[in-house]
Amino acid sequence: MANIRSVSMIGLGYIGLPTATVIASKGIKVFGVDVRQHVVDTINRGQIHIIEPDLDQLVHRVVNDGYLVASTTPQPADAFMIAVPTPFKGDHEPDLVYVEAAAKSIAPVLTAGNLVILESTSPVGTTEKLAGWLAEARPDLTFPHQAGEDAQVQLAYCPERVLPGHILRELVANDRIVGGMTARAAEQAARLYRTFVEGECLKTDARTAEMAKLTENAFRDVNIAFANELSLICDRLKINVWELIRLANHHPRVNILQPGPGVGGHCIAVDPWFIVDSAPDEARIIRTAREVNDGKPGYVVDKVRGAARGKTNPVIACLGLAFKANIDDLRESPSVEITRRLADGKIGIVLAVEPHVSELPEELRDGVELVALEAALEQADIVVLLVDHEQFKRVSWSSIKGKAIIDTRGIVN
Ligand code: SAJ
């Protein structure tokens, strides 16, 4: 296959838009596709609909230069990349409707010689399913499960591994796993990624690449669960968990992560379930880790309840709503869940402090008031530290007297 000169990116969210933009900045024509008309319009104006440092300037440039054009329907291109959501449904089963819809939308414009790359975090076997859906829609073309290396359309799975807040840097610097359904697909995909990736492009098969992405996030989840479980044990045994971890981490082969109010974000709390769903009898530690981390918000709520006992209508200040430090992303945040549950539990008057937002998310508008840090610290009887934002680390905690402080992030000590 000749060099890839055009790419259709299906899905212009947190991964699709930055990736499309970086590829366009290398002089490759990119057709961005999203089913949301307002997203398409925003991008075609050279603006963005997501929050990610420095992305707005780069989008503005590539749209102005004509290298990135958005639309609601796919255009023919040399390569198709799919970066759509893969949520779960029911009892944590992966929901592939968006991948299937993406397959149906690109099928009519596929031609012999095309490469299709799936980037969405997916259960093992999804790339093969994608090939099946494409073959069903295009019986006139051949795909790897039918014709192997000779297939007219090749498929690869290449997971994104970027950290929100650092996406543009990590897209270029991180190593990439490139999993082809055939060796030819892996080679073609690696050539495309090498146009913008400075890290290594590591070739493998599609199933291993799918599992690698799930494994990375499950590894982190299990390690956070270990820290969270230690925090419960230390509460019972009256030991400061942060001092314990700091000391244990002096061992040359021990590196324990930090406990918190639970695990948030769109990946780490979701992806391990894809492994559990495909190997339920074997994935015992992975399932338990999910349960330990999902149990942490309820534990924090119970601690607040304990601190409120005997107080009439206490003022409870929840510090931080984001899912982790120094970002403004409140989606899938354990801090939002805790704040909601405190308000619903009618334990007291609930104040929230989140320096990174100017208004509360929809689910907190009833029963919670957004206030500044100083006002919250002045009025509160109970302070619940939920996120380790820099602003909260700067508070002189030792001078705060007469308030119950529940510190889920180890800021105070
Ligand atoms: N957390 C803790 N304790 C810790 C570390 C994290 O409680 O010691 C919590 C955070 O507060 C947060 C959650 O875990 O609520 C997740 O935060 P994170 O920084 O671990 O990860 P994400 O969700 O921002 O991004 C992850 C990254 N994966 C890994 O580090 C293995 C990123 O590289 C992936 O690209 C991303 O998931 C993704 O899209 O899959």
Coordinates of C-alpha atoms and ligand atoms in Angstrom, one line a residue:
M1 CA 0.0 0.0 0.0
A2 CA 1.3 3.5 -0.9
N3 CA 1.6 6.1 1.8
I4 CA -1.6 7.1 3.5
R5 CA -2.6 10.5 2.3
S6 CA -6.1 10.8 3.8
V7 CA -7.8 9.5 6.9
S8 CA -11.4 9.4 8.0
M9 CA -11.7 9.7 11.8
I10 CA -15.0 8.3 13.1
G11 CA -15.8 9.9 16.5
L12 CA -14.5 13.3 17.5
G13 CA -14.5 13.1 21.2
Y14 CA -11.6 13.2 23.8
I15 CA -9.5 10.8 21.7
G16 CA -10.8 11.2 18.1
L17 CA -10.5 14.9 17.9
P18 CA -6.9 15.3 19.3
T19 CA -5.7 12.3 17.2
A20 CA -7.4 13.7 14.0
T21 CA -5.8 17.1 14.7
V22 CA -2.3 15.8 15.3
I23 CA -2.5 13.7 12.1
A24 CA -3.8 16.7 10.2
S25 CA -0.9 18.8 11.6
K26 CA 1.5 16.4 9.7
G27 CA 0.0 17.4 6.4
I28 CA -2.4 14.4 6.0
K29 CA -5.9 15.3 4.9
V30 CA -8.3 14.3 7.7
F31 CA -12.1 14.0 7.4
G32 CA -13.5 14.1 10.9
V33 CA -16.9 12.4 11.4
D34 CA -19.3 12.8 14.3
V35 CA -23.0 12.1 14.6
R36 CA -23.4 15.3 16.6
Q37 CA -24.1 18.3 14.3
H38 CA -23.0 20.9 16.9
V39 CA -19.6 19.1 17.3
V40 CA -19.1 19.2 13.5
D41 CA -20.1 22.9 13.3
T42 CA -17.9 23.8 16.2
I43 CA -14.8 22.1 14.7
N44 CA -15.5 23.6 11.2
R45 CA -15.4 27.0 12.9
G46 CA -11.9 26.1 14.2
Q47 CA -13.1 25.7 17.8
I48 CA -13.4 22.8 20.2
H49 CA -16.2 21.3 22.3
I50 CA -13.9 19.5 24.8
I51 CA -11.5 20.7 27.4
E52 CA -7.9 19.9 26.8
P53 CA -4.9 22.2 27.1
D54 CA -3.5 23.7 23.8
L55 CA -5.9 21.7 21.6
D56 CA -7.9 24.8 20.6
Q57 CA -5.0 26.5 18.9
L58 CA -3.9 23.4 17.0
V59 CA -7.5 22.7 15.8
H60 CA -7.8 26.3 14.7
R61 CA -4.6 26.0 12.7
V62 CA -5.4 22.7 10.9
V63 CA -9.0 23.7 10.1
N64 CA -7.8 27.1 8.7
D65 CA -5.1 25.3 6.6
G66 CA -7.7 22.9 5.2
Y67 CA -6.2 19.7 6.6
L68 CA -9.1 19.0 9.0
V69 CA -12.8 19.1 7.8
A70 CA -15.6 17.7 9.9
S71 CA -18.9 16.3 8.7
T72 CA -21.7 14.0 9.9
T73 CA -21.1 11.3 7.2
P74 CA -17.9 9.5 6.3
Q75 CA -15.9 10.4 3.2
P76 CA -13.8 7.9 1.2
A77 CA -10.2 7.9 2.5
D78 CA -7.0 5.7 2.5
A79 CA -7.5 4.8 6.1
F80 CA -10.4 4.8 8.6
M81 CA -9.9 5.2 12.3
I82 CA -12.7 4.5 14.8
A83 CA -12.6 6.3 18.2
V84 CA -16.2 5.9 19.5
P85 CA -17.4 5.2 23.1
T86 CA -17.5 1.6 24.3
P87 CA -19.6 1.8 27.5
F88 CA -21.1 -1.1 29.5
K89 CA -24.7 -2.0 29.9
G90 CA -26.7 -4.2 32.3
D91 CA -24.4 -6.1 34.6
H92 CA -21.2 -4.6 33.3
E93 CA -21.4 -6.2 29.9
P94 CA -19.6 -4.3 27.1
D95 CA -21.9 -2.4 24.8
L96 CA -20.6 -2.3 21.2
V97 CA -23.5 -0.5 19.5
Y98 CA -21.3 2.6 18.7
V99 CA -18.6 0.4 17.1
E100 CA -21.3 -1.4 15.0
A101 CA -22.9 1.9 14.0
A102 CA -19.4 3.2 12.9
A103 CA -18.9 0.0 10.9
K104 CA -22.2 0.5 9.1
S105 CA -21.4 4.1 8.4
I106 CA -18.0 3.5 6.8
A107 CA -19.0 0.3 4.9
P108 CA -20.5 2.1 1.9
V109 CA -17.4 4.2 1.2
L110 CA -14.8 1.5 1.7
T111 CA -12.6 0.6 -1.3
A112 CA -10.0 -2.1 -2.0
G113 CA -6.6 -1.1 -0.4
N114 CA -8.2 0.6 2.6
L115 CA -7.0 0.1 6.2
V116 CA -9.5 0.2 9.1
I117 CA -8.1 0.9 12.6
L118 CA -10.1 0.5 15.8
E119 CA -8.9 2.7 18.7
S120 CA -11.8 2.5 21.1
T121 CA -11.1 0.5 24.3
S122 CA -12.7 -2.9 23.4
P123 CA -13.2 -6.4 24.7
V124 CA -11.0 -9.1 23.1
G125 CA -12.4 -10.1 19.8
T126 CA -14.0 -6.8 18.8
T127 CA -11.7 -6.2 15.8
E128 CA -12.8 -9.6 14.5
K129 CA -16.4 -8.6 15.0
L130 CA -15.8 -5.3 13.2
A131 CA -14.4 -7.3 10.3
G132 CA -17.6 -9.4 10.3
W133 CA -19.9 -6.4 10.3
L134 CA -17.9 -4.8 7.4
A135 CA -17.9 -8.0 5.4
E136 CA -21.7 -8.4 5.9
A137 CA -22.3 -4.9 4.5
R138 CA -19.7 -5.2 1.7
P139 CA -19.8 -8.8 0.2
D140 CA -18.0 -7.4 -2.9
L141 CA -14.8 -6.8 -0.8
T142 CA -12.6 -9.3 1.1
F143 CA -11.5 -8.9 4.7
P144 CA -8.8 -10.6 6.8
H145 CA -11.0 -13.3 8.4
Q146 CA -11.8 -14.4 4.8
A147 CA -8.6 -13.8 2.9
G148 CA -5.8 -13.2 5.5
E149 CA -2.8 -11.3 4.1
D150 CA -4.5 -11.0 0.7
A151 CA -7.6 -9.3 2.0
Q152 CA -8.6 -6.1 0.1
V153 CA -9.4 -4.3 3.3
Q154 CA -7.0 -4.8 6.2
L155 CA -7.9 -4.2 9.9
A156 CA -5.9 -3.3 13.0
Y157 CA -6.5 -2.5 16.7
C158 CA -4.4 0.3 18.1
P159 CA -5.4 1.4 21.6
E160 CA -5.0 5.0 22.8
R161 CA -3.2 5.3 26.1
V162 CA -3.2 9.1 26.7
L163 CA -3.7 10.8 30.0
P164 CA -6.5 13.4 30.0
G165 CA -4.9 16.8 30.5
H166 CA -1.7 15.7 28.7
I167 CA -3.2 14.3 25.5
L168 CA -1.3 16.3 22.9
R169 CA 2.1 15.5 24.5
E170 CA 1.3 11.8 25.2
L171 CA -0.2 11.2 21.7
V172 CA 3.2 12.0 20.3
A173 CA 5.5 10.7 23.0
N174 CA 3.9 7.5 24.2
D175 CA 4.8 4.1 22.7
R176 CA 1.9 2.6 20.6
I177 CA 0.7 -1.0 20.5
V178 CA -0.3 -1.8 16.9
G179 CA -2.2 -5.0 16.6
G180 CA -3.0 -6.2 13.1
M181 CA -5.5 -8.9 12.1
T182 CA -2.7 -9.8 9.7
A183 CA 1.0 -8.9 9.6
R184 CA 0.3 -6.7 6.7
A185 CA -2.3 -4.7 8.6
A186 CA 0.1 -4.2 11.5
E187 CA 2.8 -2.9 9.2
Q188 CA 0.4 -0.5 7.4
A189 CA -1.0 0.8 10.7
A190 CA 2.5 1.2 12.1
R191 CA 3.5 3.3 9.1
L192 CA 0.6 5.6 9.7
Y193 CA 1.3 6.0 13.4
R194 CA 5.0 6.6 12.7
T195 CA 4.0 9.8 10.9
F196 CA 3.2 11.4 14.3
V197 CA 4.4 9.1 17.1
E198 CA 7.9 9.7 18.5
G199 CA 7.6 6.7 20.8
E200 CA 8.0 3.1 19.6
C201 CA 5.3 1.4 17.5
L202 CA 5.1 -2.1 18.8
K203 CA 3.6 -4.6 16.4
T204 CA 1.5 -7.5 17.6
D205 CA -1.9 -9.2 16.7
A206 CA -5.3 -7.6 17.3
R207 CA -6.4 -9.8 20.2
T208 CA -3.2 -9.1 22.2
A209 CA -3.5 -5.4 21.5
E210 CA -7.1 -5.4 22.7
M211 CA -6.1 -7.2 25.9
A212 CA -3.0 -5.0 26.4
K213 CA -5.2 -1.9 26.8
L214 CA -7.6 -3.6 29.2
T215 CA -4.6 -5.0 31.1
E216 CA -3.0 -1.6 31.6
N217 CA -6.1 -0.1 33.1
A218 CA -6.9 -3.2 35.2
F219 CA -3.3 -3.1 36.5
R220 CA -3.8 0.4 37.8
D221 CA -7.3 -0.4 39.2
V222 CA -5.9 -3.4 41.1
N223 CA -3.1 -1.3 42.5
I224 CA -5.4 1.5 43.6
A225 CA -7.7 -1.1 45.2
F226 CA -4.8 -2.4 47.2
A227 CA -4.2 1.2 48.5
N228 CA -7.9 1.7 49.2
E229 CA -8.1 -1.6 51.1
L230 CA -5.1 -0.6 53.2
S231 CA -6.9 2.6 54.0
L232 CA -9.9 0.7 55.5
I233 CA -7.6 -1.7 57.4
C234 CA -5.6 1.3 58.8
D235 CA -8.8 3.0 59.9
R236 CA -9.7 -0.1 61.9
L237 CA -6.2 -0.4 63.3
K238 CA -5.8 3.3 64.0
I239 CA -2.7 3.8 61.7
N240 CA -2.1 6.7 59.4
V241 CA -2.3 5.0 56.0
W242 CA -0.3 7.7 54.2
E243 CA 2.6 7.5 56.6
L244 CA 2.4 3.7 56.3
I245 CA 2.6 3.8 52.5
R246 CA 5.4 6.4 52.5
L247 CA 7.5 4.2 54.7
A248 CA 6.7 0.9 52.9
N249 CA 7.6 2.6 49.6
H250 CA 11.2 3.0 50.8
H251 CA 11.6 -0.7 50.1
P252 CA 13.3 -0.9 46.7
R253 CA 10.7 -3.2 45.2
V254 CA 7.5 -1.7 46.7
N255 CA 5.5 1.1 45.1
I256 CA 2.1 1.4 46.6
L257 CA -0.3 3.9 45.0
Q258 CA -2.5 6.4 46.9
P259 CA -5.9 5.7 48.5
G260 CA -8.7 8.0 47.6
P261 CA -12.5 8.4 47.7
G262 CA -12.9 5.9 44.9
V263 CA -11.8 5.5 41.3
G264 CA -13.3 7.9 38.7
G265 CA -12.8 8.7 35.0
H266 CA -14.1 6.9 32.0
C267 CA -11.5 4.2 31.7
I268 CA -10.1 2.6 34.8
A269 CA -13.5 2.1 36.4
V270 CA -14.9 0.6 33.2
D271 CA -12.2 -1.4 31.3
P272 CA -11.5 -4.1 34.0
W273 CA -15.1 -5.2 33.6
F274 CA -14.5 -6.1 30.0
I275 CA -11.9 -8.7 31.2
V276 CA -14.3 -9.9 33.9
D277 CA -17.1 -10.3 31.4
S278 CA -14.9 -12.4 29.0
A279 CA -13.3 -14.6 31.7
P280 CA -15.6 -14.4 34.8
D281 CA -14.2 -17.5 36.5
E282 CA -10.6 -16.6 36.1
A283 CA -10.7 -12.8 36.7
R284 CA -11.1 -13.0 40.5
I285 CA -8.6 -10.3 41.6
I286 CA -9.7 -7.9 38.9
R287 CA -13.4 -8.2 39.9
T288 CA -12.6 -7.8 43.6
A289 CA -10.5 -4.7 42.9
R290 CA -13.5 -3.2 41.1
E291 CA -15.7 -4.0 44.0
V292 CA -13.2 -2.6 46.6
N293 CA -12.9 0.7 44.6
D294 CA -16.6 1.0 43.9
G295 CA -17.3 0.5 47.7
K296 CA -15.1 3.5 48.7
P297 CA -17.6 6.3 48.1
G298 CA -20.1 4.5 50.4
Y299 CA -17.4 4.2 53.1
V300 CA -16.6 7.9 52.9
V301 CA -20.4 8.8 53.3
D302 CA -20.6 6.5 56.4
K303 CA -17.6 8.3 57.9
V304 CA -19.3 11.7 57.4
R305 CA -22.4 10.3 58.9
G306 CA -20.3 9.2 61.9
A307 CA -18.8 12.7 62.2
A308 CA -22.3 14.3 62.0
R309 CA -23.7 12.1 64.8
G310 CA -24.9 14.4 67.7
K311 CA -24.7 17.6 65.6
T312 CA -27.9 19.3 64.5
N313 CA -28.0 20.1 60.9
P314 CA -24.2 20.4 60.5
V315 CA -22.6 22.3 57.6
I316 CA -20.7 19.8 55.5
A317 CA -18.1 21.2 53.0
C318 CA -17.1 18.9 50.2
L319 CA -13.7 20.0 48.8
G320 CA -13.3 19.0 45.2
L321 CA -15.7 17.5 42.7
A322 CA -13.4 16.5 39.8
F323 CA -12.4 12.9 39.3
K324 CA -8.8 13.7 40.0
A325 CA -6.5 16.6 40.9
N326 CA -6.1 19.8 39.0
I327 CA -8.6 19.0 36.2
D328 CA -12.1 20.3 35.6
D329 CA -13.6 16.9 34.5
L330 CA -16.5 16.0 36.8
R331 CA -17.8 13.0 34.8
E332 CA -17.8 9.6 36.5
S333 CA -16.3 11.3 39.6
P334 CA -16.6 9.5 43.0
S335 CA -16.5 13.0 44.6
V336 CA -19.7 14.0 42.8
E337 CA -21.3 10.7 43.9
I338 CA -20.3 11.3 47.5
T339 CA -21.6 14.9 47.5
R340 CA -24.9 13.7 45.9
R341 CA -25.3 10.9 48.5
L342 CA -24.6 13.4 51.4
A343 CA -27.3 15.8 50.1
D344 CA -29.8 12.9 49.5
G345 CA -29.1 11.5 53.0
K346 CA -30.2 14.8 54.6
I347 CA -27.2 14.6 57.0
G348 CA -26.8 18.4 57.0
I349 CA -26.3 21.4 54.8
V350 CA -24.0 20.5 51.9
L351 CA -21.6 23.0 50.4
A352 CA -19.3 22.1 47.5
V353 CA -16.0 23.7 46.5
E354 CA -14.6 23.2 43.0
P355 CA -12.1 25.9 41.9
H356 CA -12.1 24.5 38.3
V357 CA -15.8 25.1 37.5
S358 CA -18.2 28.0 37.7
E359 CA -21.4 26.0 38.1
L360 CA -22.5 22.7 39.6
P361 CA -23.2 19.7 37.4
E362 CA -26.9 18.9 36.8
E363 CA -27.0 16.1 39.4
L364 CA -25.9 18.4 42.2
R365 CA -28.1 21.4 41.5
D366 CA -30.7 20.3 44.0
G367 CA -29.6 20.4 47.6
V368 CA -25.9 21.5 47.1
E369 CA -24.5 25.0 47.0
L370 CA -21.2 25.8 45.2
V371 CA -19.1 28.2 47.3
A372 CA -15.6 29.6 47.4
L373 CA -13.0 27.7 49.5
E374 CA -12.7 30.4 52.2
A375 CA -16.5 30.6 52.7
A376 CA -16.7 26.8 53.0
L377 CA -13.9 26.6 55.5
E378 CA -15.4 29.3 57.6
Q379 CA -18.9 27.9 57.7
A380 CA -18.2 24.1 57.8
D381 CA -18.6 21.9 60.9
I382 CA -17.4 18.9 58.8
V383 CA -14.8 19.3 56.0
V384 CA -14.6 16.4 53.6
L385 CA -11.4 16.5 51.4
L386 CA -12.2 14.7 48.2
V387 CA -9.7 15.9 45.6
D388 CA -6.0 16.8 46.1
H389 CA -6.2 20.0 44.0
E390 CA -3.2 22.4 44.5
Q391 CA -5.5 25.0 46.1
F392 CA -6.4 22.6 48.9
K393 CA -2.8 21.7 49.6
R394 CA -2.0 25.3 50.2
V395 CA -4.5 25.7 53.1
S396 CA -2.9 25.9 56.5
W397 CA -4.7 22.9 57.9
S398 CA -3.0 22.9 61.3
S399 CA -4.6 26.3 62.0
I400 CA -8.1 25.0 61.5
K401 CA -9.6 24.1 64.8
G402 CA -12.9 22.8 66.1
K403 CA -14.0 21.1 62.8
A404 CA -14.1 17.5 61.9
I405 CA -11.9 16.9 58.9
I406 CA -12.3 13.7 56.8
D407 CA -9.3 13.6 54.5
T408 CA -9.7 11.0 51.7
R409 CA -6.5 12.1 49.9
G410 CA -3.9 12.5 52.6
I411 CA -3.5 16.2 52.3
V412 CA -3.8 17.3 55.9
N413 CA -1.1 15.0 57.3
Ligands
SAJ1 N1 -6.4 7.3 41.7 C1 -6.3 7.0 43.0 N2 -5.0 6.7 43.5 C2 -3.9 6.8 42.7 C3 -4.0 7.1 41.3 C4 -5.3 7.3 40.8 O1 -7.3 7.0 43.7 O2 -2.8 6.5 43.3 C5 -7.7 7.6 41.1 C6 -7.8 9.1 40.5 O3 -8.1 10.0 41.6 C7 -9.0 8.9 39.5 C8 -8.8 7.5 39.0 O4 -7.9 6.8 40.0 O5 -10.2 9.0 40.2 C9 -8.2 7.4 37.6 O6 -7.1 8.3 37.5 P1 -5.8 8.0 36.7 O7 -4.9 9.2 36.7 O8 -5.2 6.8 37.3 O9 -6.2 7.6 35.2 P2 -7.1 8.3 34.0 O10 -8.5 7.7 34.1 O11 -7.0 9.8 34.0 O12 -6.3 7.7 32.7 C10 -6.1 6.3 32.6 C11 -4.6 6.1 32.2 N3 -4.2 4.7 32.4 C12 -3.2 4.3 33.1 O13 -2.5 5.1 33.8 C13 -2.9 2.8 33.1 C14 -4.3 6.6 30.8 O14 -3.0 6.3 30.4 C15 -5.3 5.9 29.8 O15 -5.1 6.4 28.5 C16 -6.7 6.3 30.2 O16 -6.9 5.8 31.6 C17 -7.7 5.7 29.2 O17 -8.1 6.4 28.3 O18 -7.8 4.5 29.2

